[in-house]
Short mmCIF file of C-alpha atoms (C1' of nucleotides) in Angstrom, two decimals:
data_model
loop_
_atom_site.label_atom_id
_atom_site.label_comp_id
_atom_site.label_asym_id
_atom_site.label_seq_id
_atom_site.Cartn_x
_atom_site.Cartn_y
_atom_site.Cartn_z
CA MET A 1374 -32.23 8.91 -9.49
CA GLN A 1375 -33.11 8.10 -5.91
CA GLU A 1376 -30.15 6.52 -4.17
CA GLU A 1377 -31.45 3.95 -1.72
CA THR A 1378 -30.59 5.32 1.67
CA THR A 1379 -30.18 2.34 3.92
CA THR A 1380 -28.51 1.25 7.10
CA LEU A 1381 -25.89 -1.27 8.14
CA ALA A 1382 -28.50 -3.35 9.93
CA ASN A 1383 -30.50 -3.55 6.71
CA LYS A 1384 -27.64 -4.70 4.57
CA VAL A 1385 -26.33 -7.25 7.03
CA CYS A 1386 -29.85 -8.52 7.60
CA GLU A 1387 -30.18 -9.35 3.93
CA LEU A 1388 -26.80 -11.04 3.85
CA ILE A 1389 -27.57 -13.24 6.84
CA LEU A 1390 -31.05 -13.88 5.48
CA LYS A 1391 -29.55 -15.28 2.30
CA ASP A 1392 -27.12 -17.44 4.24
CA ILE A 1393 -29.94 -18.88 6.30
CA VAL A 1394 -32.26 -19.47 3.36
CA THR A 1395 -29.61 -21.20 1.27
CA GLY A 1396 -28.34 -23.21 4.20
CA ALA A 1397 -24.88 -21.63 4.40
CA ILE A 1398 -25.85 -21.23 8.03
CA GLY A 1399 -27.45 -24.56 8.83
CA GLN A 1400 -30.63 -25.36 10.69
CA GLY A 1401 -30.40 -25.15 14.44
CA GLN A 1402 -27.01 -23.49 14.26
CA LYS A 1403 -26.11 -21.03 16.97
CA LEU A 1404 -25.57 -17.43 15.92
CA ASN A 1405 -22.65 -15.99 17.83
CA GLU A 1406 -22.92 -12.23 17.98
CA PRO A 1407 -19.24 -11.23 18.29
CA GLU A 1408 -18.30 -13.69 15.57
CA LEU A 1409 -21.04 -12.60 13.16
CA ALA A 1410 -20.25 -8.95 13.82
CA ARG A 1411 -16.58 -9.54 13.05
CA ILE A 1412 -17.40 -11.47 9.87
CA HIS A 1413 -19.49 -8.63 8.50
CA GLY A 1414 -17.22 -5.93 9.81
CA ILE A 1415 -19.78 -4.17 11.95
CA SER A 1416 -20.39 -3.81 15.66
CA ARG A 1417 -22.91 -5.72 17.67
CA GLY A 1418 -25.46 -2.92 17.74
CA PRO A 1419 -26.65 -3.05 14.14
CA LEU A 1420 -26.09 -6.79 14.10
CA ARG A 1421 -28.57 -7.25 16.91
CA GLU A 1422 -31.08 -5.13 15.04
CA ALA A 1423 -30.64 -7.34 12.00
CA MET A 1424 -31.16 -10.39 14.16
CA GLY A 1425 -34.29 -8.82 15.55
CA ARG A 1426 -35.76 -8.70 12.08
CA LEU A 1427 -34.80 -12.26 11.33
CA GLU A 1428 -36.54 -13.19 14.54
CA ALA A 1429 -39.65 -11.30 13.44
CA MET A 1430 -39.60 -13.33 10.22
CA ARG A 1431 -39.25 -16.41 12.41
CA LEU A 1432 -36.11 -17.55 10.67
CA ILE A 1433 -34.28 -17.59 13.97
CA THR A 1434 -35.42 -18.00 17.56
CA ARG A 1435 -33.94 -16.12 20.47
CA VAL A 1436 -33.87 -16.92 24.15
CA PRO A 1437 -32.98 -14.09 26.53
CA ASN A 1438 -29.47 -14.35 27.90
CA VAL A 1439 -28.88 -17.52 25.92
CA GLY A 1440 -28.75 -16.54 22.29
CA ALA A 1441 -30.18 -17.11 18.85
CA ARG A 1442 -30.42 -20.23 16.71
CA VAL A 1443 -31.62 -20.85 13.20
CA VAL A 1444 -35.01 -22.55 13.18
CA GLN A 1445 -35.35 -26.27 12.71
CA LEU A 1446 -37.30 -27.15 9.59
CA SER A 1447 -39.74 -30.01 9.79
CA TYR A 1448 -42.50 -31.48 7.69
CA ASP A 1449 -45.02 -30.54 10.35
CA VAL A 1450 -44.18 -26.85 10.16
CA LEU A 1451 -44.06 -27.03 6.38
CA LEU A 1452 -47.59 -28.41 6.34
CA GLU A 1453 -48.71 -25.66 8.71
CA ILE A 1454 -47.32 -23.10 6.31
CA TYR A 1455 -49.11 -24.64 3.37
CA GLN A 1456 -52.40 -24.50 5.22
CA ILE A 1457 -51.89 -20.80 5.69
CA ARG A 1458 -50.73 -20.30 2.13
CA GLU A 1459 -53.86 -22.01 0.87
CA SER A 1460 -56.08 -19.56 2.70
CA LEU A 1461 -54.12 -16.41 2.06
CA GLU A 1462 -53.08 -17.04 -1.52
CA GLY A 1463 -56.61 -18.06 -2.32
CA LEU A 1464 -57.67 -14.67 -1.07
CA ALA A 1465 -54.86 -13.01 -3.01
CA ALA A 1466 -55.93 -14.73 -6.21
CA ARG A 1467 -59.49 -13.55 -5.79
CA LEU A 1468 -58.43 -9.97 -5.13
CA ALA A 1469 -55.96 -10.11 -7.99
CA ALA A 1470 -58.67 -11.25 -10.36
CA GLU A 1471 -60.83 -8.36 -9.23
CA THR A 1472 -58.24 -5.59 -9.24
CA MET A 1473 -55.34 -6.43 -11.57
CA THR A 1474 -54.90 -4.01 -14.43
CA GLY A 1475 -54.86 -5.16 -18.03
CA GLU A 1476 -51.15 -4.50 -18.16
CA GLU A 1477 -50.51 -6.67 -15.13
CA LYS A 1478 -52.55 -9.48 -16.61
CA LEU A 1479 -50.59 -9.33 -19.87
CA SER A 1480 -47.34 -9.43 -17.92
CA LEU A 1481 -48.52 -12.42 -15.91
CA ARG A 1482 -49.42 -14.28 -19.10
CA ALA A 1483 -46.03 -13.44 -20.59
CA LEU A 1484 -44.35 -14.92 -17.54
CA LEU A 1485 -46.27 -18.15 -17.98
CA THR A 1486 -45.35 -18.31 -21.65
CA SER A 1487 -41.68 -18.03 -20.82
CA HIS A 1488 -42.07 -20.74 -18.19
CA HIS A 1489 -43.70 -22.97 -20.75
CA LYS A 1490 -40.82 -22.47 -23.15
CA HIS A 1491 -38.24 -23.21 -20.49
CA LEU A 1492 -40.11 -26.28 -19.44
CA LEU A 1493 -39.93 -27.63 -22.99
CA ASP A 1494 -36.26 -26.72 -23.35
CA THR A 1495 -35.01 -28.19 -20.12
CA GLN A 1496 -37.37 -31.15 -19.78
CA GLY A 1497 -38.88 -29.60 -16.67
CA GLN A 1498 -36.03 -28.67 -14.49
CA SER A 1499 -35.29 -27.61 -11.04
CA TYR A 1500 -33.85 -24.23 -10.20
CA PHE A 1501 -35.61 -22.15 -12.78
CA GLN A 1502 -38.83 -23.99 -12.17
CA GLN A 1503 -38.57 -23.30 -8.46
CA GLU A 1504 -37.85 -19.61 -8.68
CA GLY A 1505 -40.27 -19.36 -11.56
CA ASP A 1506 -42.98 -20.74 -9.35
CA VAL A 1507 -42.08 -18.19 -6.71
CA ASP A 1508 -42.28 -15.46 -9.35
CA PHE A 1509 -45.75 -16.49 -10.44
CA HIS A 1510 -47.10 -16.48 -6.92
CA TYR A 1511 -45.35 -13.19 -6.18
CA ARG A 1512 -47.13 -11.53 -9.06
CA ILE A 1513 -50.52 -12.62 -7.88
CA ILE A 1514 -49.80 -11.67 -4.30
CA HIS A 1515 -48.80 -8.19 -5.34
CA GLY A 1516 -51.74 -8.04 -7.70
CA SER A 1517 -54.06 -8.30 -4.69
CA LYS A 1518 -53.19 -4.69 -3.77
CA ASN A 1519 -53.78 -5.56 -0.12
CA GLN A 1520 -50.60 -4.21 1.46
CA ARG A 1521 -50.91 -6.12 4.68
CA LEU A 1522 -51.48 -9.34 2.77
CA ILE A 1523 -48.49 -8.63 0.57
CA ASP A 1524 -46.27 -8.06 3.58
CA MET A 1525 -47.42 -11.24 5.29
CA LEU A 1526 -46.97 -13.46 2.26
CA ALA A 1527 -44.13 -11.99 0.25
CA GLY A 1528 -42.29 -10.41 3.13
CA ASP A 1529 -42.16 -13.11 5.75
CA LEU A 1530 -43.78 -16.38 4.82
CA TYR A 1531 -42.04 -16.76 1.49
CA GLN A 1532 -38.57 -16.56 3.01
CA LEU A 1533 -39.42 -19.72 4.89
CA VAL A 1534 -40.88 -21.35 1.79
CA ARG A 1535 -37.70 -20.58 -0.11
CA MET A 1536 -35.66 -21.97 2.77
CA TYR A 1537 -37.53 -25.24 2.55
CA ARG A 1538 -37.08 -25.35 -1.20
CA TYR A 1539 -33.33 -24.95 -0.87
CA GLN A 1540 -32.74 -27.23 2.04
CA PHE A 1541 -35.24 -29.99 1.43
CA SER A 1542 -34.20 -29.62 -2.19
CA TRP A 1543 -37.54 -30.76 -3.40
CA SER A 1544 -38.00 -29.60 -6.93
CA SER A 1545 -41.70 -29.78 -7.53
CA ASN A 1546 -41.77 -33.22 -9.07
CA ARG A 1547 -44.79 -32.34 -11.16
CA PRO A 1548 -43.69 -29.25 -13.07
CA GLN A 1549 -45.93 -29.74 -16.09
CA GLN A 1550 -48.96 -30.25 -13.86
CA ALA A 1551 -48.11 -27.18 -11.82
CA LEU A 1552 -47.70 -25.13 -14.95
CA LYS A 1553 -51.08 -26.25 -16.16
CA GLU A 1554 -52.61 -25.17 -12.89
CA HIS A 1555 -50.87 -21.83 -13.14
CA ASP A 1556 -52.35 -21.48 -16.58
CA GLN A 1557 -55.85 -22.10 -15.29
CA ILE A 1558 -55.41 -19.56 -12.52
CA CYS A 1559 -54.09 -17.02 -14.99
CA SER A 1560 -57.09 -17.56 -17.24
CA ALA A 1561 -59.51 -17.02 -14.37
CA ILE A 1562 -57.71 -13.81 -13.49
CA GLU A 1563 -57.80 -12.66 -17.09
CA GLU A 1564 -61.54 -13.13 -17.05
CA SER A 1565 -61.81 -11.32 -13.70
CA ASP A 1566 -63.44 -14.40 -12.23
CA GLY A 1567 -62.38 -13.94 -8.63
CA GLU A 1568 -64.34 -16.81 -7.22
CA LEU A 1569 -62.84 -19.28 -9.68
CA ALA A 1570 -59.33 -17.89 -9.25
CA GLU A 1571 -59.60 -18.38 -5.51
CA TRP A 1572 -60.87 -21.91 -5.85
CA LEU A 1573 -58.18 -22.87 -8.36
CA MET A 1574 -55.42 -21.35 -6.28
CA LYS A 1575 -56.55 -23.17 -3.17
CA ARG A 1576 -56.68 -26.44 -5.06
CA HIS A 1577 -53.28 -25.74 -6.57
CA ILE A 1578 -51.66 -25.22 -3.19
CA ASN A 1579 -53.54 -28.13 -1.71
CA ASN A 1580 -52.15 -30.32 -4.48
CA ALA A 1581 -48.66 -29.18 -3.60
CA ARG A 1582 -49.42 -29.96 0.01
CA ASN A 1583 -50.56 -33.46 -0.83
CA ASN A 1584 -47.39 -33.83 -2.83
CA ILE A 1585 -45.42 -33.03 0.30
CA LEU A 1586 -47.46 -35.48 2.31
CA ALA A 1587 -46.73 -38.20 -0.22
CA SER A 1588 -42.99 -37.59 -0.18
CA MET A 1589 -43.03 -37.65 3.61
CA ASN A 1590 -43.74 -41.34 3.54
CA HIS A 1591 -40.90 -42.15 1.15
CA GLN A 1592 -38.16 -39.91 2.41
CA LYS A 1593 -38.38 -39.12 6.09
CA HIS A 1594 -36.51 -36.16 7.50
CA PRO A 1595 -34.27 -35.36 4.53
CA ASN A 1596 -31.71 -33.17 6.27
CA LEU A 1597 -31.49 -34.78 9.63
CA GLU A 1598 -27.71 -34.89 9.60
CA LYS A 1599 -27.53 -31.12 9.86
CA TYR A 1600 -28.92 -31.06 13.35
CA HIS A 1601 -26.26 -29.11 15.16
CA GLU A 1602 -23.13 -27.31 14.12
CA MET B 701 -42.67 -21.32 39.98
CA GLN B 702 -40.93 -20.28 36.81
CA GLU B 703 -39.79 -16.68 37.02
CA GLU B 704 -40.11 -15.16 33.57
CA THR B 705 -36.64 -14.15 32.61
CA THR B 706 -37.00 -11.19 30.35
CA THR B 707 -35.15 -8.16 29.10
CA LEU B 708 -35.53 -4.42 29.27
CA ALA B 709 -36.37 -4.27 25.60
CA ASN B 710 -39.22 -6.72 26.19
CA LYS B 711 -40.74 -4.83 29.06
CA VAL B 712 -40.50 -1.44 27.42
CA CYS B 713 -41.87 -2.87 24.20
CA GLU B 714 -45.02 -3.97 26.00
CA LEU B 715 -45.39 -0.61 27.70
CA ILE B 716 -45.09 1.33 24.47
CA LEU B 717 -47.33 -1.19 22.74
CA LYS B 718 -50.06 -0.47 25.27
CA ASP B 719 -49.63 3.28 24.87
CA ILE B 720 -49.97 2.98 21.12
CA VAL B 721 -52.95 0.63 21.21
CA THR B 722 -54.86 2.75 23.68
CA GLY B 723 -53.95 5.98 21.94
CA ALA B 724 -51.85 7.46 24.73
CA ILE B 725 -49.39 7.91 21.91
CA GLY B 726 -51.54 9.18 19.09
CA GLN B 727 -51.68 8.16 15.48
CA GLY B 728 -48.94 9.57 13.32
CA GLN B 729 -47.06 10.84 16.32
CA LYS B 730 -43.29 10.97 16.15
CA LEU B 731 -41.34 8.70 18.50
CA ASN B 732 -38.33 10.56 19.81
CA GLU B 733 -35.68 8.09 20.92
CA PRO B 734 -33.85 10.14 23.57
CA GLU B 735 -37.14 11.30 25.04
CA LEU B 736 -38.72 7.82 25.13
CA ALA B 737 -35.55 6.36 26.60
CA ARG B 738 -35.56 8.96 29.35
CA ILE B 739 -39.23 8.39 30.11
CA HIS B 740 -38.72 4.67 30.61
CA GLY B 741 -35.39 5.09 32.33
CA ILE B 742 -33.38 3.02 29.87
CA SER B 743 -30.79 3.77 27.24
CA ARG B 744 -31.40 3.95 23.52
CA GLY B 745 -30.05 0.49 22.82
CA PRO B 746 -32.87 -1.61 24.27
CA LEU B 747 -35.33 1.08 23.25
CA ARG B 748 -34.38 0.69 19.61
CA GLU B 749 -34.82 -3.05 19.91
CA ALA B 750 -38.29 -2.52 21.32
CA MET B 751 -39.08 -0.17 18.45
CA GLY B 752 -37.84 -2.78 16.02
CA ARG B 753 -40.48 -5.17 17.29
CA LEU B 754 -43.21 -2.58 17.10
CA GLU B 755 -42.13 -2.01 13.52
CA ALA B 756 -42.34 -5.73 12.82
CA MET B 757 -45.92 -5.66 14.13
CA ARG B 758 -46.47 -2.68 11.83
CA LEU B 759 -47.65 -0.47 14.65
CA ILE B 760 -44.96 2.06 13.79
CA THR B 761 -43.12 2.87 10.58
CA ARG B 762 -39.49 3.84 10.42
CA VAL B 763 -37.53 5.79 7.86
CA PRO B 764 -33.74 5.53 8.01
CA ASN B 765 -32.12 8.64 9.44
CA VAL B 766 -35.48 10.28 9.92
CA GLY B 767 -37.25 8.39 12.65
CA ALA B 768 -40.33 6.44 13.64
CA ARG B 769 -43.98 7.40 13.66
CA VAL B 770 -47.09 5.62 14.86
CA VAL B 771 -49.14 4.32 11.95
CA GLN B 772 -52.15 6.19 10.65
CA LEU B 773 -55.36 4.23 10.98
CA SER B 774 -57.83 4.37 8.14
CA TYR B 775 -60.96 2.57 7.10
CA ASP B 776 -59.17 1.23 4.04
CA VAL B 777 -56.52 -0.52 6.10
CA LEU B 778 -59.16 -1.75 8.53
CA LEU B 779 -61.04 -3.35 5.68
CA GLU B 780 -57.83 -4.95 4.42
CA ILE B 781 -57.32 -6.45 7.84
CA TYR B 782 -60.82 -7.83 7.94
CA GLN B 783 -60.34 -9.51 4.60
CA ILE B 784 -57.31 -11.26 6.01
CA ARG B 785 -59.06 -12.11 9.24
CA GLU B 786 -61.91 -13.68 7.31
CA SER B 787 -59.54 -16.06 5.56
CA LEU B 788 -57.28 -16.88 8.46
CA GLU B 789 -59.85 -17.11 11.21
CA GLY B 790 -62.02 -19.21 8.97
CA LEU B 791 -59.08 -21.58 8.71
CA ALA B 792 -58.52 -21.36 12.45
CA ALA B 793 -62.15 -22.24 13.15
CA ARG B 794 -61.95 -25.29 10.92
CA LEU B 795 -58.75 -26.50 12.54
CA ALA B 796 -60.15 -25.77 15.99
CA ALA B 797 -63.23 -27.84 15.26
CA GLU B 798 -61.00 -30.69 14.15
CA THR B 799 -58.44 -30.62 16.92
CA MET B 800 -59.81 -28.94 20.05
CA THR B 801 -59.95 -31.19 23.08
CA GLY B 802 -63.16 -31.79 24.98
CA GLU B 803 -61.85 -29.66 27.80
CA GLU B 804 -61.15 -26.76 25.49
CA LYS B 805 -64.62 -27.01 24.02
CA LEU B 806 -66.19 -26.93 27.47
CA SER B 807 -64.15 -23.90 28.38
CA LEU B 808 -65.19 -22.14 25.21
CA ARG B 809 -68.83 -22.82 25.94
CA ALA B 810 -68.38 -21.51 29.48
CA LEU B 811 -66.91 -18.31 28.10
CA LEU B 812 -69.95 -17.81 25.90
CA THR B 813 -72.29 -18.45 28.81
CA SER B 814 -70.60 -15.76 30.84
CA HIS B 815 -70.82 -13.39 27.89
CA HIS B 816 -74.49 -14.10 27.62
CA LYS B 817 -75.01 -13.30 31.27
CA HIS B 818 -73.09 -10.07 31.05
CA LEU B 819 -75.00 -9.09 27.97
CA LEU B 820 -78.27 -9.45 29.86
CA ASP B 821 -76.93 -7.61 32.91
CA THR B 822 -75.47 -4.63 31.14
CA GLN B 823 -77.89 -4.29 28.26
CA GLY B 824 -75.14 -5.14 25.80
CA GLN B 825 -72.27 -2.96 26.70
CA SER B 826 -69.04 -1.83 25.32
CA TYR B 827 -65.79 -2.55 27.07
CA PHE B 828 -66.49 -6.02 28.28
CA GLN B 829 -68.17 -6.90 25.05
CA GLN B 830 -65.14 -5.73 23.12
CA GLU B 831 -62.55 -7.61 25.08
CA GLY B 832 -64.95 -10.52 25.38
CA ASP B 833 -65.09 -10.71 21.63
CA VAL B 834 -61.32 -10.68 21.50
CA ASP B 835 -61.25 -13.49 24.07
CA PHE B 836 -63.58 -15.66 22.05
CA HIS B 837 -61.56 -15.30 18.89
CA TYR B 838 -58.33 -15.84 20.82
CA ARG B 839 -59.58 -19.17 22.08
CA ILE B 840 -60.40 -20.40 18.63
CA ILE B 841 -57.16 -19.16 17.17
CA HIS B 842 -55.19 -21.01 19.81
CA GLY B 843 -57.42 -24.01 19.39
CA SER B 844 -56.17 -24.34 15.84
CA LYS B 845 -52.83 -25.62 17.17
CA ASN B 846 -51.13 -24.13 14.11
CA GLN B 847 -48.33 -22.17 15.73
CA ARG B 848 -47.56 -20.00 12.74
CA LEU B 849 -51.23 -19.14 12.39
CA ILE B 850 -51.44 -18.32 16.08
CA ASP B 851 -48.45 -16.01 15.85
CA MET B 852 -49.80 -14.21 12.81
CA LEU B 853 -53.27 -13.65 14.22
CA ALA B 854 -52.86 -13.35 17.97
CA GLY B 855 -49.35 -11.95 17.93
CA ASP B 856 -49.45 -9.22 15.35
CA LEU B 857 -52.78 -8.69 13.63
CA TYR B 858 -54.82 -8.50 16.80
CA GLN B 859 -52.78 -5.66 18.23
CA LEU B 860 -53.92 -3.59 15.30
CA VAL B 861 -57.50 -4.75 15.69
CA ARG B 862 -57.42 -3.75 19.35
CA MET B 863 -55.93 -0.40 18.36
CA TYR B 864 -58.82 0.25 16.02
CA ARG B 865 -61.31 -0.77 18.68
CA TYR B 866 -59.87 1.70 21.15
CA GLN B 867 -59.34 4.60 18.85
CA PHE B 868 -62.30 4.34 16.52
CA SER B 869 -64.22 3.47 19.68
CA TRP B 870 -66.65 1.42 17.75
CA SER B 871 -68.34 -0.96 20.14
CA SER B 872 -69.84 -3.61 17.96
CA ASN B 873 -73.29 -2.10 17.65
CA ARG B 874 -74.85 -5.51 17.27
CA PRO B 875 -73.70 -7.36 20.38
CA GLN B 876 -76.64 -9.74 20.62
CA GLN B 877 -76.29 -10.68 16.97
CA ALA B 878 -72.55 -11.22 17.38
CA LEU B 879 -73.12 -13.36 20.42
CA LYS B 880 -75.58 -15.48 18.50
CA GLU B 881 -73.02 -16.00 15.77
CA HIS B 882 -70.43 -16.93 18.36
CA ASP B 883 -72.87 -19.45 19.69
CA GLN B 884 -73.34 -21.01 16.28
CA ILE B 885 -69.61 -21.25 15.74
CA CYS B 886 -69.15 -22.81 19.14
CA SER B 887 -71.80 -25.42 18.36
CA ALA B 888 -70.12 -26.34 15.10
CA ILE B 889 -66.85 -26.75 16.94
CA GLU B 890 -68.49 -28.86 19.61
CA GLU B 891 -69.76 -31.16 16.89
CA SER B 892 -66.32 -31.21 15.26
CA ASP B 893 -67.88 -29.90 12.07
CA GLY B 894 -64.87 -28.11 10.66
CA GLU B 895 -66.43 -27.17 7.36
CA LEU B 896 -69.41 -25.52 9.03
CA ALA B 897 -67.26 -23.79 11.64
CA GLU B 898 -65.15 -22.29 8.88
CA TRP B 899 -68.16 -21.12 6.93
CA LEU B 900 -69.81 -19.59 9.99
CA MET B 901 -66.65 -17.83 11.08
CA LYS B 902 -66.13 -16.34 7.65
CA ARG B 903 -69.69 -15.11 7.56
CA HIS B 904 -69.34 -13.76 11.09
CA ILE B 905 -66.31 -11.70 10.20
CA ASN B 906 -67.80 -10.65 6.91
CA ASN B 907 -70.82 -9.36 8.79
CA ALA B 908 -68.55 -7.32 11.01
CA ARG B 909 -66.85 -6.01 7.89
CA ASN B 910 -70.14 -4.96 6.38
CA ASN B 911 -70.92 -3.28 9.64
CA ILE B 912 -67.76 -1.25 9.27
CA LEU B 913 -68.62 -0.40 5.70
CA ALA B 914 -72.02 0.84 6.80
CA SER B 915 -70.61 3.08 9.52
CA MET B 916 -68.10 4.50 7.05
CA ASN B 917 -70.89 6.27 5.25
CA HIS B 918 -72.33 7.84 8.38
CA GLN B 919 -69.25 8.80 10.29
CA LYS B 920 -66.28 9.57 8.08
CA HIS B 921 -62.79 9.56 9.52
CA PRO B 922 -63.71 9.52 13.23
CA ASN B 923 -60.37 10.59 14.69
CA LEU B 924 -59.15 12.97 12.11
CA GLU B 925 -58.28 15.64 14.65
CA LYS B 926 -55.45 13.51 16.00
CA TYR B 927 -53.40 13.82 12.85
CA HIS B 928 -50.17 15.16 14.17
CA GLU B 929 -48.80 15.89 17.59
"C1'" DT C 1286 -42.13 39.54 1.18
"C1'" DA C 1287 -40.23 35.51 -0.70
"C1'" DT C 1288 -36.31 32.59 -1.73
"C1'" DC C 1289 -32.03 30.74 -1.07
"C1'" DC C 1290 -28.02 29.86 1.54
"C1'" DT C 1291 -25.57 28.82 5.86
"C1'" DA C 1292 -24.75 27.28 10.34
"C1'" DA C 1293 -26.36 25.62 14.68
"C1'" DA C 1294 -29.27 22.27 16.86
"C1'" DA C 1295 -31.52 18.02 17.22
"C1'" DG C 1296 -31.95 13.24 16.13
"C1'" DT C 1297 -30.52 8.87 14.31
"C1'" DG C 1298 -26.82 5.29 13.31
"C1'" DT C 1299 -22.83 3.18 15.10
"C1'" DT C 1300 -19.25 2.04 18.19
"C1'" DG C 1301 -16.56 0.12 22.08
"C1'" DA C 1302 -16.67 -0.76 26.91
"C1'" DC C 1303 -18.97 -2.45 31.07
"C1'" DA C 1304 -22.45 -5.34 33.70
"C1'" DA C 1305 -25.18 -9.41 34.17
"C1'" DT C 1306 -26.07 -14.00 32.92
"C1'" DA C 1307 -25.19 -18.59 31.16
"C1'" DT C 1308 -21.91 -22.29 29.91
"C1'" DG C 1309 -18.50 -25.73 30.83
"C1'" DA C 1310 -14.72 -27.76 33.41
"C1'" DC C 1311 -13.19 -29.24 37.58
"C1'" DA C 1312 -13.37 -30.63 42.29
"C1'" DT C 1313 -15.86 -32.46 46.21
"C1'" DG C 1314 -19.07 -35.40 48.74
"C1'" DC C 1315 -22.17 -39.21 48.81
"C1'" DG D 533 -19.96 -43.82 39.48
"C1'" DC D 534 -23.11 -40.08 39.98
"C1'" DA D 535 -24.81 -35.91 41.66
"C1'" DT D 536 -23.80 -31.36 43.39
"C1'" DG D 537 -21.30 -27.11 44.06
"C1'" DT D 538 -17.75 -23.79 42.64
"C1'" DC D 539 -15.03 -21.15 39.69
"C1'" DA D 540 -13.23 -19.44 35.16
"C1'" DT D 541 -14.70 -18.36 30.66
"C1'" DA D 542 -17.68 -17.00 27.04
"C1'" DT D 543 -21.75 -14.67 25.59
"C1'" DT D 544 -25.53 -11.68 25.96
"C1'" DG D 545 -27.73 -7.27 27.77
"C1'" DT D 546 -26.99 -2.49 28.60
"C1'" DC D 547 -24.89 1.88 28.58
"C1'" DA D 548 -22.68 6.33 27.31
"C1'" DA D 549 -20.09 8.63 23.85
"C1'" DC D 550 -19.07 9.59 18.99
"C1'" DA D 551 -20.17 10.19 13.84
"C1'" DC D 552 -23.18 11.27 10.49
"C1'" DT D 553 -27.67 12.97 8.66
"C1'" DT D 554 -31.68 15.67 8.88
"C1'" DT D 555 -34.15 19.50 10.51
"C1'" DT D 556 -34.56 24.12 12.04
"C1'" DA D 557 -33.55 28.96 12.51
"C1'" DG D 558 -31.58 33.05 11.02
"C1'" DG D 559 -29.93 36.22 7.83
"C1'" DA D 560 -28.58 37.84 3.17
"C1'" DT D 561 -30.15 38.75 -1.36
"C1'" DA D 562 -33.33 39.71 -4.92
#
DNA sequence: TATCCTAAAAGTGTTGACAATATGACATGC
DNA sequence: GCATGTCATATTGTCAACACTTTTAGGATA
């Protein structure tokens, strides 16, 4: 059994990451180094390293000699991210269709089946659906076998996507439609039809993007009250 | 005049970045913290921050309690990167065609004109051509106005691309063809034809990728002698 | 000679203190 | 009243020393 050798900076980074994603540390909030260090019971050295990684993920922004703040979420940035997701996950879907093993494909199908069951049970609901969606996309991303692509999507970009999910609390208001689209993508992958998988994935994400655009007009700036601490 | 307020970690990060990209610090080489700190006349604190950023760019890899090494370049990873570039720069070209200002378009055309002149003067040569190519793609990337996309491409991915250019010392052996493709892309952008610009850019990068594939068969593992220090 | 063990050396992770910079309150002049 | 300058405070940037882990070198044993 390989005991995960890790470092203080690593552990604290994950803790703060979770707090930022879930909103325990709100958007735009200042990160005070001595305070954060005291809270987590470490010194400022490792804490600053952790903050460096959060900055690299673009969850916080730092200004020299001034300090770090959690990013401000906005519809504009969210749309930017979905443009990128459309391109990159389209690519991932194509590669996945071309390189996924039979075992991986079976596992992906099993995941969809369980989603389908849960959707029937719960009348299409929220938290599971959200994380389930993340799971599905994760599988395909990793199925691409392109390590750089995996790092970009699953490592960095998805933390932001999850942050939006939590804090804009938009539960894909079309779960059955999304599941159907997942099903189509899965089928294309099963048939090793890379071109189709890519096209379906891009349309799937573009649909989600249009969904965001539509909700922008109804409900402007959902979390505006959380501007500053 | 705005004096750029910066930090030691920033400056040293750029210095080491240059050394890694150009090969002054070779592939796979170990980065010794006390030694590097002494060389740059700083303490290990800021140095470790700088190394954290290089790790985020994936120019070095770190193992807890063991240390950091410069990444090993390989054709496989290079091909992975070109797959990603094809997707993302295709997107960038489309967005650039849709959003670039008239001024930006004129400037882009001027850049190409100067490239054309230099190509005639020098019979299609190397260093300028390489950095010129980088310039052209930079312009389009920034023209996309998608900040996240800009950061991903220009901030991180291109450092690796430059590193490969230096160390595999492959000077696009088809400069006139590349320039022609640049010209086509530029025209599409000038006409605000996003769809065409995207398609041309993807084909352009795919051509470069095929070029790499071809040279793989002739010249295997160009810098293999630089394995370890 | 090869293998294992042990101890010294080197290197990384972490800490607390110091230096440099920014923030905010207050006073002063217009 | 408003802008500007000054000072105290808080916060960030940097450093040097300490603690722990890994690596290396040497010798003992088979």
